Structures are given as structure tokens and as C-alpha cells.
Coordinates of C-alpha atoms and ligand atoms in Angstrom, one line a residue:
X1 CA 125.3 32.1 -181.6
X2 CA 128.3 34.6 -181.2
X3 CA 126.9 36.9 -178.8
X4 CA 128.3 39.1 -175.3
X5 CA 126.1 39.9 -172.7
X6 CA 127.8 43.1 -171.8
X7 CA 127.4 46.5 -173.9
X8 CA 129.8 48.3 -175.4
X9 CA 128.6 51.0 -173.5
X10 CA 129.1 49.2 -170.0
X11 CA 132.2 48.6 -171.6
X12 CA 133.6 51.5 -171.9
X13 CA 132.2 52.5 -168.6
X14 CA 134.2 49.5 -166.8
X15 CA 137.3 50.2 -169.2
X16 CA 137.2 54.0 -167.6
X17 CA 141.0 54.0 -166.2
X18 CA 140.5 55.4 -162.8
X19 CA 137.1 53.5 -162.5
X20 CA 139.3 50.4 -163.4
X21 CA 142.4 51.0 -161.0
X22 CA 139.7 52.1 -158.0
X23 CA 138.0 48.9 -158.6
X24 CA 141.2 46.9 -158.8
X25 CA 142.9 48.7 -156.0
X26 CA 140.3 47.5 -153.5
X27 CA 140.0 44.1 -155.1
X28 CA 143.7 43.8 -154.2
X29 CA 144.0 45.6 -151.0
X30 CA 141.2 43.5 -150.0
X31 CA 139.5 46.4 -148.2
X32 CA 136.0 45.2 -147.5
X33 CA 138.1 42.1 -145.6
X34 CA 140.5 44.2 -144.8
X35 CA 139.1 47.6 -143.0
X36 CA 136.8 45.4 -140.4
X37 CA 140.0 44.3 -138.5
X38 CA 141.2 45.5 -135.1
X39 CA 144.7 45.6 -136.0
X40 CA 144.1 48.1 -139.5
X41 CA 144.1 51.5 -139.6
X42 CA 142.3 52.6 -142.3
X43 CA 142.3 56.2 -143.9
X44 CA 140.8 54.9 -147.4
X45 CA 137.2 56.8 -147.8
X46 CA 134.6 59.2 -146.4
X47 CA 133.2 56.9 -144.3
X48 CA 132.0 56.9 -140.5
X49 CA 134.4 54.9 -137.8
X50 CA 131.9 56.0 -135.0
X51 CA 128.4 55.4 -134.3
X52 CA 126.0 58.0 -136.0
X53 CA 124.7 60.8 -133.1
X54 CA 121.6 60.4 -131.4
X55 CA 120.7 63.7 -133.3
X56 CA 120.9 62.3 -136.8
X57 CA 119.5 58.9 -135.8
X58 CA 116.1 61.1 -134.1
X59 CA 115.9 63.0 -137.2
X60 CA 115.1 59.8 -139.5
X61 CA 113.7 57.9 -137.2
X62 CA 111.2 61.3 -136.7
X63 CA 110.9 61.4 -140.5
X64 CA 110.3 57.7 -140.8
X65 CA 106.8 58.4 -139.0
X66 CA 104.0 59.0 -141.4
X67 CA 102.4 61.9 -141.0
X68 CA 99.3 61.7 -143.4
X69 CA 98.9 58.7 -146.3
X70 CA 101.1 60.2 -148.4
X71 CA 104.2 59.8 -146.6
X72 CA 105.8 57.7 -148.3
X73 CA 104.1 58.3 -151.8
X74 CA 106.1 59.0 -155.0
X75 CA 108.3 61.9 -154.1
X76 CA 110.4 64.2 -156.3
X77 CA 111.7 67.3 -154.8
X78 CA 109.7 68.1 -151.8
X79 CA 109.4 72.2 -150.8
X80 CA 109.8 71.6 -147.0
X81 CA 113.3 70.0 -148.4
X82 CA 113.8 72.8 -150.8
X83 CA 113.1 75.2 -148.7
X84 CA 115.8 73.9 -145.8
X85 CA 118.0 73.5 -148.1
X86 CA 117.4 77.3 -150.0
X87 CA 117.9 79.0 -146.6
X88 CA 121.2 76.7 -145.2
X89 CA 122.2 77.9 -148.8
X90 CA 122.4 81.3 -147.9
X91 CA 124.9 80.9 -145.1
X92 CA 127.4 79.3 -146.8
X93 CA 127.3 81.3 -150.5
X94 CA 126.4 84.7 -150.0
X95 CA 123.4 85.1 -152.9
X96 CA 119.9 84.7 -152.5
X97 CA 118.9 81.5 -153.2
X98 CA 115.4 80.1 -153.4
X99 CA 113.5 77.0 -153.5
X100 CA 112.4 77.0 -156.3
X101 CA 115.7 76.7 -157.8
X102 CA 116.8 73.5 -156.0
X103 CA 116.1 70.0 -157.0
X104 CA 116.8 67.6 -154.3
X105 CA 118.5 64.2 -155.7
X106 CA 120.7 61.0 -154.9
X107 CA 123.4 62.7 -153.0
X108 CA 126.7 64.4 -155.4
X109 CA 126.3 61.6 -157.6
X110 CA 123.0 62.1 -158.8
X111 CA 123.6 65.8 -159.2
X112 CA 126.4 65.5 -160.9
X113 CA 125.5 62.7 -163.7
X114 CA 122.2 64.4 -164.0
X115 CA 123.6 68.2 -164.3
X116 CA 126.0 66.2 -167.3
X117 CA 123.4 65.1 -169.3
X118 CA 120.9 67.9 -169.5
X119 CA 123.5 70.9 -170.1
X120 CA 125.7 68.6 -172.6
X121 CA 124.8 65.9 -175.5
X122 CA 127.5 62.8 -176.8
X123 CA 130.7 64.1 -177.9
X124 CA 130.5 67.1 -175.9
X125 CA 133.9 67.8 -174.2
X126 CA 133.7 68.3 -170.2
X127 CA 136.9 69.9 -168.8
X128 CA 138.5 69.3 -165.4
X129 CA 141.8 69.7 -163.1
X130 CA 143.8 66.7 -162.1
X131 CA 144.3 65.2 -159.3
X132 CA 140.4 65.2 -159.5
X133 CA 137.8 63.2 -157.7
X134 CA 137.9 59.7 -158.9
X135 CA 134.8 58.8 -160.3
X136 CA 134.3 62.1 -163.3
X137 CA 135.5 60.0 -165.8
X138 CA 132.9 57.4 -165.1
X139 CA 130.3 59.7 -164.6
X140 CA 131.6 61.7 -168.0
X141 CA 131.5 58.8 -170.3
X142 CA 128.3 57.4 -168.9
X143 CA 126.9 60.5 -170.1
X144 CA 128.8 60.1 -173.4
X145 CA 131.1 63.0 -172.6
X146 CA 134.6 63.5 -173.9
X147 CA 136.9 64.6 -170.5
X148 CA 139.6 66.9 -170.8
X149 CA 141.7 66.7 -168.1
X150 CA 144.2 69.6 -167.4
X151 CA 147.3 69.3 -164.4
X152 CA 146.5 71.6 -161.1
X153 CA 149.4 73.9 -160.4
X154 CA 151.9 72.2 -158.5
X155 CA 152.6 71.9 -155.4
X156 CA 150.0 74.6 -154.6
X157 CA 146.9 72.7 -156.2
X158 CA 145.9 76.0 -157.5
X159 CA 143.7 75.8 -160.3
X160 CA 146.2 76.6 -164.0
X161 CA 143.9 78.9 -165.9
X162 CA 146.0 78.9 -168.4
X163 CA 145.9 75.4 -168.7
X164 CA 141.8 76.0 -169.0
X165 CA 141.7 77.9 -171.4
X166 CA 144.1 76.6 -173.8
X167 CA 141.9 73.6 -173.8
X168 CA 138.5 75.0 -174.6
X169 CA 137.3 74.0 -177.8
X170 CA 134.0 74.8 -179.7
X171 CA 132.7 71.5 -178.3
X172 CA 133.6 72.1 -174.8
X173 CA 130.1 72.2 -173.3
X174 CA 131.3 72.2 -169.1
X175 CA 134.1 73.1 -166.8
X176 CA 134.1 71.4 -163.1
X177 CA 135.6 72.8 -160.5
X178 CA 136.0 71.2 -157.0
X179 CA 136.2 73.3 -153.9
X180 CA 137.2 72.5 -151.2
X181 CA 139.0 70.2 -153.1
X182 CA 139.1 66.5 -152.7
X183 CA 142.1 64.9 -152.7
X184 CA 144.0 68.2 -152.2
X185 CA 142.5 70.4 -149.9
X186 CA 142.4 73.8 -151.8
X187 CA 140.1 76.3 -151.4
X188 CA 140.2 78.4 -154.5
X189 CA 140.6 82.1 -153.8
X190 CA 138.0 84.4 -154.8
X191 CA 140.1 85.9 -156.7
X192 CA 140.4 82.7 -159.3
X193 CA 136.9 82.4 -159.1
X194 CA 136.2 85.3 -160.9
X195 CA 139.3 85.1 -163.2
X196 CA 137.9 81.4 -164.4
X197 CA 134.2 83.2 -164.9
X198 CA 135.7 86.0 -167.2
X199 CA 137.9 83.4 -169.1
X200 CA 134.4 81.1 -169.4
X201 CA 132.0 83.8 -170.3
X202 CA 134.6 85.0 -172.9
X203 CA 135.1 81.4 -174.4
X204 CA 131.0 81.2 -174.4
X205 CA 130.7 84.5 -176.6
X206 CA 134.0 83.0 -178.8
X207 CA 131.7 79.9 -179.3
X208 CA 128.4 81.4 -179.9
X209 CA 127.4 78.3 -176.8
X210 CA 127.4 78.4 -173.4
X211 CA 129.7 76.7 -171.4
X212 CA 128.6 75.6 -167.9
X213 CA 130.4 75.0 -164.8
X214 CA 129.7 72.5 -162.5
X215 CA 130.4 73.5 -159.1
X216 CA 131.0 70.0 -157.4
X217 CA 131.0 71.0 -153.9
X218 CA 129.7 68.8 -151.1
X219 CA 132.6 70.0 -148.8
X220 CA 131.5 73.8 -149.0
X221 CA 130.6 73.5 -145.0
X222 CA 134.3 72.0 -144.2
X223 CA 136.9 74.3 -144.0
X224 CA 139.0 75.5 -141.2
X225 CA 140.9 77.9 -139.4
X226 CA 137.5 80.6 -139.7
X227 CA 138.4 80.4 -143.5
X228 CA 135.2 81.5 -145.5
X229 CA 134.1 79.6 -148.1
X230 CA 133.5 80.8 -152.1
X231 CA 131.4 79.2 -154.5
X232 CA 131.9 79.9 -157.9
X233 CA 128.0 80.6 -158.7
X234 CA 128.9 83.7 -156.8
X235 CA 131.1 84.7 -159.9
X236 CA 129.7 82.9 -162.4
X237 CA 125.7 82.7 -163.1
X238 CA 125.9 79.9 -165.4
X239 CA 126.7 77.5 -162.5
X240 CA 125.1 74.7 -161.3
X241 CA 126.1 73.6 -157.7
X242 CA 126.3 70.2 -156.6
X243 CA 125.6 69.5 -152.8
X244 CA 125.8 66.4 -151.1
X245 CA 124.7 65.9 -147.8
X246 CA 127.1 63.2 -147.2
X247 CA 130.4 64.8 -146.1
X248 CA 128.5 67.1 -144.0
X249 CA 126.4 64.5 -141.9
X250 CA 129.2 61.9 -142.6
X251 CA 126.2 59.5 -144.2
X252 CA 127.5 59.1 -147.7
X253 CA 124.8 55.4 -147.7
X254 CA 121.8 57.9 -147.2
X255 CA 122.4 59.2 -150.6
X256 CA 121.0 63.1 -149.8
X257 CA 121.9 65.8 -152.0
X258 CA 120.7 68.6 -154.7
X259 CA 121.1 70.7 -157.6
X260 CA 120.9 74.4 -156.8
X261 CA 120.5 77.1 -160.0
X262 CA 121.6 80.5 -158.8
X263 CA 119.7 83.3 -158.7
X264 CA 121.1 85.5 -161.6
X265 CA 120.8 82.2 -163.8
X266 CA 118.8 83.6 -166.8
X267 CA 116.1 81.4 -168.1
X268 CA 116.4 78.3 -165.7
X269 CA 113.2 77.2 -166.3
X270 CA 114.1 75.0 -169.5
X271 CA 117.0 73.6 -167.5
X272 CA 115.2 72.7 -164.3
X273 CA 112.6 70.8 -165.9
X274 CA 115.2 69.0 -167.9
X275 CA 117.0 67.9 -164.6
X276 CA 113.4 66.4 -163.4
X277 CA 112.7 64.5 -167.1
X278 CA 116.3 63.1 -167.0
X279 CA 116.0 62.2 -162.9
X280 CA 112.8 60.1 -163.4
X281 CA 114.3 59.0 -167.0
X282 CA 117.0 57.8 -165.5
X283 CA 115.5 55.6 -162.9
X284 CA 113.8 57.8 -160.7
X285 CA 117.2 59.6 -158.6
X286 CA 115.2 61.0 -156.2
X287 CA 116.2 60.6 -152.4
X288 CA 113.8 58.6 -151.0
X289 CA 110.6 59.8 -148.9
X290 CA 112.0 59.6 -145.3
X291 CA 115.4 61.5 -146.5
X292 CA 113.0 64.5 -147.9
X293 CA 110.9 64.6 -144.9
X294 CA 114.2 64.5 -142.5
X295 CA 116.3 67.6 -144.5
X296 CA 114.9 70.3 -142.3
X297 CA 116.3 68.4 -139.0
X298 CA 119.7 67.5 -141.0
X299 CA 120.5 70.6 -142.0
X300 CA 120.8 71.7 -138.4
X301 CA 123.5 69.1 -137.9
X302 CA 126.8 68.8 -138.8
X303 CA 130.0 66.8 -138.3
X304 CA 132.6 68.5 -135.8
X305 CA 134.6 70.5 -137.6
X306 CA 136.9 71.9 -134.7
X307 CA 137.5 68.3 -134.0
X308 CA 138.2 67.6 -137.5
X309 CA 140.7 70.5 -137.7
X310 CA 142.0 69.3 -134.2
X311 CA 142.9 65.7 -136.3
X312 CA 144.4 67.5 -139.2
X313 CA 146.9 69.3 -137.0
X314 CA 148.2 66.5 -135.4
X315 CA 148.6 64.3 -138.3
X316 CA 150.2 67.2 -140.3
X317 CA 152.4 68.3 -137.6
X318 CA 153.4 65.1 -137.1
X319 CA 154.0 63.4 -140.8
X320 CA 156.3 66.8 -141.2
X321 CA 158.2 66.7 -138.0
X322 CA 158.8 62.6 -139.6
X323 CA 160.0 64.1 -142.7
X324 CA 157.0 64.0 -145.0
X325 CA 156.2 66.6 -147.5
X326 CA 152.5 67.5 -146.8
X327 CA 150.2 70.2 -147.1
X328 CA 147.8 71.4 -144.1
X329 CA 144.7 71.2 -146.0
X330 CA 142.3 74.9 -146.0
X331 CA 139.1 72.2 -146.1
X332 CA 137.9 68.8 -146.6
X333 CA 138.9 65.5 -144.5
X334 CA 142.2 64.8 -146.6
X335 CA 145.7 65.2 -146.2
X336 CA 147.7 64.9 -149.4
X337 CA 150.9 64.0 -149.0
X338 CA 154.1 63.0 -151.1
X339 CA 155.3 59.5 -151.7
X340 CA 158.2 59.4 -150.2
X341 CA 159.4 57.2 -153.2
X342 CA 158.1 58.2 -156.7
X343 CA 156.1 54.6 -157.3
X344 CA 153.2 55.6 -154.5
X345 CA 151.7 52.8 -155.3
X346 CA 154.7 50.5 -154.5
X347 CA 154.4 53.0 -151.0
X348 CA 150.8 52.3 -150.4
X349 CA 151.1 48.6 -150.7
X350 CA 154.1 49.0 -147.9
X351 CA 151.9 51.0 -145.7
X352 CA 148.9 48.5 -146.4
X353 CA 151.9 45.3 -144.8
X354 CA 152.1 47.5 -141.8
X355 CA 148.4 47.7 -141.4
X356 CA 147.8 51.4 -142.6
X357 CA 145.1 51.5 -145.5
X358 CA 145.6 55.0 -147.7
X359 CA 144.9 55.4 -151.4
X360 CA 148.2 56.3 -154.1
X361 CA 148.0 59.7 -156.1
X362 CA 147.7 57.1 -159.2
X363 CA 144.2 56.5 -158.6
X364 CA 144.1 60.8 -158.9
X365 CA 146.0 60.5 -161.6
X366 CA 148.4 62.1 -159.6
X367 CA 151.8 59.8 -158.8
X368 CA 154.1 60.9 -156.7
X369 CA 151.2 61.4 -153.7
X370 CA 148.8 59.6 -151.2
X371 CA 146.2 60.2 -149.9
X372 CA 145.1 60.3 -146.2
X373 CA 141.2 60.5 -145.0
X374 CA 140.9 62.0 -141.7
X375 CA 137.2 60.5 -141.1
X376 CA 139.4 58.1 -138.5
X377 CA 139.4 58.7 -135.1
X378 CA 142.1 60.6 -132.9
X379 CA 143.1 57.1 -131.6
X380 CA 143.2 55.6 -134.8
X381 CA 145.3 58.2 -135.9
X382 CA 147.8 57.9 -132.8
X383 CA 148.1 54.6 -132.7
X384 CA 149.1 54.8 -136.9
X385 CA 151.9 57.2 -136.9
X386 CA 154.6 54.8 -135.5
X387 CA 154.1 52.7 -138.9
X388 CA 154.2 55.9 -140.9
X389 CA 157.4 56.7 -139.0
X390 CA 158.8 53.2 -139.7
X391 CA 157.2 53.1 -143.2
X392 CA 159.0 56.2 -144.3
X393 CA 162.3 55.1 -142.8
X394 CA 162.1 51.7 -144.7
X395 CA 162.7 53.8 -147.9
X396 CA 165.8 55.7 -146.7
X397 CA 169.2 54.5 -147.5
X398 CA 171.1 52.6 -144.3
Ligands
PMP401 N1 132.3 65.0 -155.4 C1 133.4 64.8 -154.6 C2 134.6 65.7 -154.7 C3 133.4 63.8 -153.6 O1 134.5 63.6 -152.8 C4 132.3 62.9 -153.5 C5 132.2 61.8 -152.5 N2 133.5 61.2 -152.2 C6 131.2 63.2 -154.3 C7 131.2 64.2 -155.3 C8 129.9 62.3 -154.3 O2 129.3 62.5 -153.1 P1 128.1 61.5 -152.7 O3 128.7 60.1 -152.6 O4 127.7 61.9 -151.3 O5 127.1 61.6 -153.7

């Protein structure tokens, strides 16, 4: 009997190019083998290379207590969660947001995948900016989405509006936008903001169909040097805002996020009760009981951003003073730099002999570029910068 086990559609989720080469690059780094040893220095993801704080640790174990018999019942969004999150909200994008216009889910991820499939149907095209985060695509065509991908400005990173618009088509059905930006570090200016919300609400009326923006923005709380942070739901009302709680808590495992509607958002109703049909339709992405029940506590916590800012300066200043080409990141915990060679994945694997683990701009669609996570510690970062040194000399003639 001629048969395959796999679909075509997981097929043409695993045959997703970045999806593919980020797969394929850790296969080959050997990064789960790989980032446990003493002797790496490893700069690949978001993830913690400290113990968690006895702050964050209290909160869950706190929230892990039951405190009548439904604890640890079927949750979806719960309003204690909500309501943390509506008010933090506030702080960080200046509109007046409100409960009942969040919906709490499996960290960026779920918000994002959901917000794709209840806004856009199969064929819809979903515009974005390269170098973007690495896992759209997959998300994208998951959902059955066409991506059109436009190039960033270079070297600013700026968003090309231009670009934007010259792609919009009847069937393009959502823009994302990413800011802070990860793998670049932009912040976009208000000023772009707005521009992209005339340019969107002007293609919408064109198209007699609305096109949405997804906001993906779980580094909204990281940015530096007293910079203030704009969302684009702040410009545009046809926004839905991704948060994760990951970047912020530096707990991407605990899978904490949300979809928030903004105010001026006419008619959300329809929408919000979409996101909850397609979250329990597709497999119930709600955070977990315990994760609800700890949000108020989390959001009183954060990563150390001065700290974080106080890694970024030494690693910038000190990858220029080398003779790198790189960026001082406005937010996020990347660093961006060039490939000192054009082949930055023939660079990486040089760095990755010498013990330094990094990701190439390829797996942004971006060659030319690395990319640095500053999630290591100050020592880790110290005791890597001699093999950066030496890395970047090996590629100089004589
Ligand atoms: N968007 C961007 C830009 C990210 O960098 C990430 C995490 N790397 C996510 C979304 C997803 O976040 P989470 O894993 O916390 O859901």
C-alpha cells in the first residue's frame, strides 16, 4: 500500500526555509550537546544562564497553592490576569487599556499563530520586514498564509515604507511589525509609526478590507538609555498586540503571554470571541492554571535592564574598538553585527571552533550579519571577546 505518514501540510510546514536552516543549524552546531560545556560561550537564544530570582520562583510556587477547588480547573483567560496585565499595559503604551480586551495565551507564540488565523483565511497574504524573527514563516504557512517579505532599510533597520506599500495587494489581509526589534535592535520612531498607519488605513479603503497589523512585541519593556517605547496600536486602532512574558521575566519555558485589542478598536467583540474559539480549537493555548494565578506577582518583576544595557556597552564598545561593524542596539538583548567575511555562515562555524556559539544573518534572511544574544553573563561575555578578537583577525590578509 503506497502510503506517507506525514501530511502535506506538515510538509510544507518542515519545508519552511528558515524553519528548515534553524533546525539544521542546531542539528549541526550540536547546540543542545554543545551549550552545556564549560569551555562554550554561548550567545545563541533568549534563554536564562543564571538561576531564576527568589522573587519569580515565590510567585509560582505562591500561585501553585490552591486556593479554593477550582484552582487548577479549566482556565481560559482569567480577570485577575487580565486585569494585571490591562494596568502594566498602561505604563508601557500610553492608551487606556482594559481587561476585557486581553486574552491571556501560550506566550508570543500562541498570540501570534492565533491573531493569524482569526483576522486572515488560506491564501491570504501576511506582509513583513526582513531580517525578521525566525519562526513567521512557520507560523504564516501553518495558518495557510502567503508571506511577503520586504528588505529593512539598510544599515539603519528602519522600516522601508515604500517597500510596504508597493507590496500590498487586494489579498494582503496583515502587516507585522516588530519593535524593539529582534535580531536588529530598532525601535521604530513614532514618527513611522504613524506614517505605516496612514499608508495601511489608506490601502484598507483602496481594498474595500481591512488590513490588520500585528504588533509582535514582547520586548516593549527592554529598551535603554531612558528611551520610551511606541506601540503601533497607539497609531493604528486596527492593531493587535502580541505580549510575551518571556523576554521580560527571562522564562520563555513558562509559555506566558496575551493578546491585547486597543481601545479605539471598533467592534472587537466578533474578533475576541474568535481568538477564544480558535485557542480551545486549536488545542486549548491557554497558559496553564498556576501561570494565570501568578501574572499579578510577575508583572511586578522584571529582568535588569541597567545591567543589560551595562552588557551591551561593553560588548559594543569592544567588538568596535576590534574592528567590527556593529550597531548599539535602542532595545532588545541582541547585538547585530557584520560578518566580517560576506559567507556569515562560513564566520559562525569559525566562531563555533573557538567555542563562541552565535547564529548567521542567513537564518534572518539576512547574510552578511550575526547575531549576538546578550542573555549571557558579564563573565561569559569577558572571557569571549579574546576569540572574537582572534576570530576576526583570522579573516584579515597576513
Ligand atoms: N516574537 C519575537 C520577535 C521573539 O523574539 C520571540 C521569542 N524569541 C517571540 C515572538 C515568541 O516569544 P515566546 O517564545 O515567549 O512566545
Amino acid at each position: 500500500m503506497p502510503d506517507q505518514p506525514v501530511s502535506d501540510r506538515s510538509r510544507r510546514i518542515q519545508d519552511v526555509t528558515p524553519f528548515r536552516k534553524l533546525f539544521a543549524f542546531l542539528r549541526h552546531s550540536g547546540y543542545d550537546k554543545r551549550r552545556l560545556d564549560p569551555e562554550v560561550f554561548d550567545f545563541t537564544f533568549g534563554d536564562p544562564h543564571e538561576m531564576a530570582t527568589s522573587e519569580y520562583v515565590e510567585a509560582l510556587r505562591d500561585a501553585a497553592l490552591p486556593q479554593d477547588e477550582l484552582w487548577f480547573a479549566y482556565k481560559q483567560s482569567e480577570l485577575a490576569a487580565q486585569e494585571a496585565a490591562a494596568a502594566a499595559l498602561r505604563k508601557v503604551v500610553d492608551l487606556p487599556w482594559t481587561a476585557d480586551r486581553i486574552r491571556m495565551s501560550t506566550g508570543g507564540f500562541g498570540a501570534i499563530t492565533v491573531s493569524m488565523k482569526v483576522v486572515a483565511d488560506p491564501g491570504d497574504e501576511v506582509v513583513y520586514s526582513l531580517p525578521p524573527w525566525f519562526l513567521y514563516e512557520a507560523l504564516a504557512v501553518e495558518a495557510g498564509l502567503v508571506p511577503i517579505k520586504v528588505n529593512a532599510l539598510q544599515p539603519s533597520f528602519d522600516l522601508d515604507l515604500e517597500a510596504i506599500a508597493a507590496v500590498i495587494t487586494a489579498r494582503t489581509r496583515i502587516v507585522i511589525v516588530n519593535s524593539p526589534n529582534n535580531p536588529t535592535g530598532r525601535v521604530y520612531p513614532p514618527e513611522t509609526l504613524r506614517a505605516l498607519a496612514d499608508l495601511l488605513e489608506e490601502a484598507s479603503a483602496r481594498n474595500g478590507r481591512r488590513i490588520y497589523l500585528i504588533s509582535d512585541e514582547p520586548y516593549n519593556r527592554i529598551v535603554f538609555d531612558g528611551a520610551t517605547f511606541h506601540s503601533p496600536a497607539e497609531f493604528y486602532p486596527w492593531t493587535l498586540l502580541c505580549y510575551s512574558y518571556g523576554k521580560t521575566l527571562l522564562a520563555p519555558g513558562q509559555r506566558l503571554g496575551y493578546l491585547a485589542i486597543p481601545p479605539a478598536m471598533p467592534d472587537a467583540d466578533p474578533l475576541l470571541e474568535a481568538f477564544e474559539s480558535v485557542q480551545i480549537a486549536a488545542g486549548w493555548l491557554f497558559p496553564n492554571a498556576v501561570m494565570q494565578h501568578a501574572v499579578p506577582r510577575l508583572e511586578e518583576l522584571s529582568i535588569d535592564v541597567a545591567h543589560l544595557q551595562t552588557k551591551r556597552d561593553r560588548f559594543v564598545t569592544a567588538l568596535r574598538e576590534m574592528g567590527y561593524t556593529v550597531a548599539s542596539p535602542e532595545g532588545t538583548f541582541y547585538l547585530f553585527p557584520k560578518s566580517p567575511i560576506p559567507d556569515d555562515e562560513a564566520f559562525v562555524a569559525d566562531l563555533a571552533q573557538r567555542g563562541v556559539l552565535v547564529m548567521p544573518g542567513a537564518l534572518f534572511e539576512t547574510p552578511g550579519y550575526f547575531r549576538i544574544c546578550l542573555t549571557a553573563t558579564m563573565a561569559t561575555i569577558e572571557a569571549s571577546l579574546p576569540h572574537f578578537e582572534e576570530a576576526l583577525r583570522s579573516t584579515q590578509p597576513g
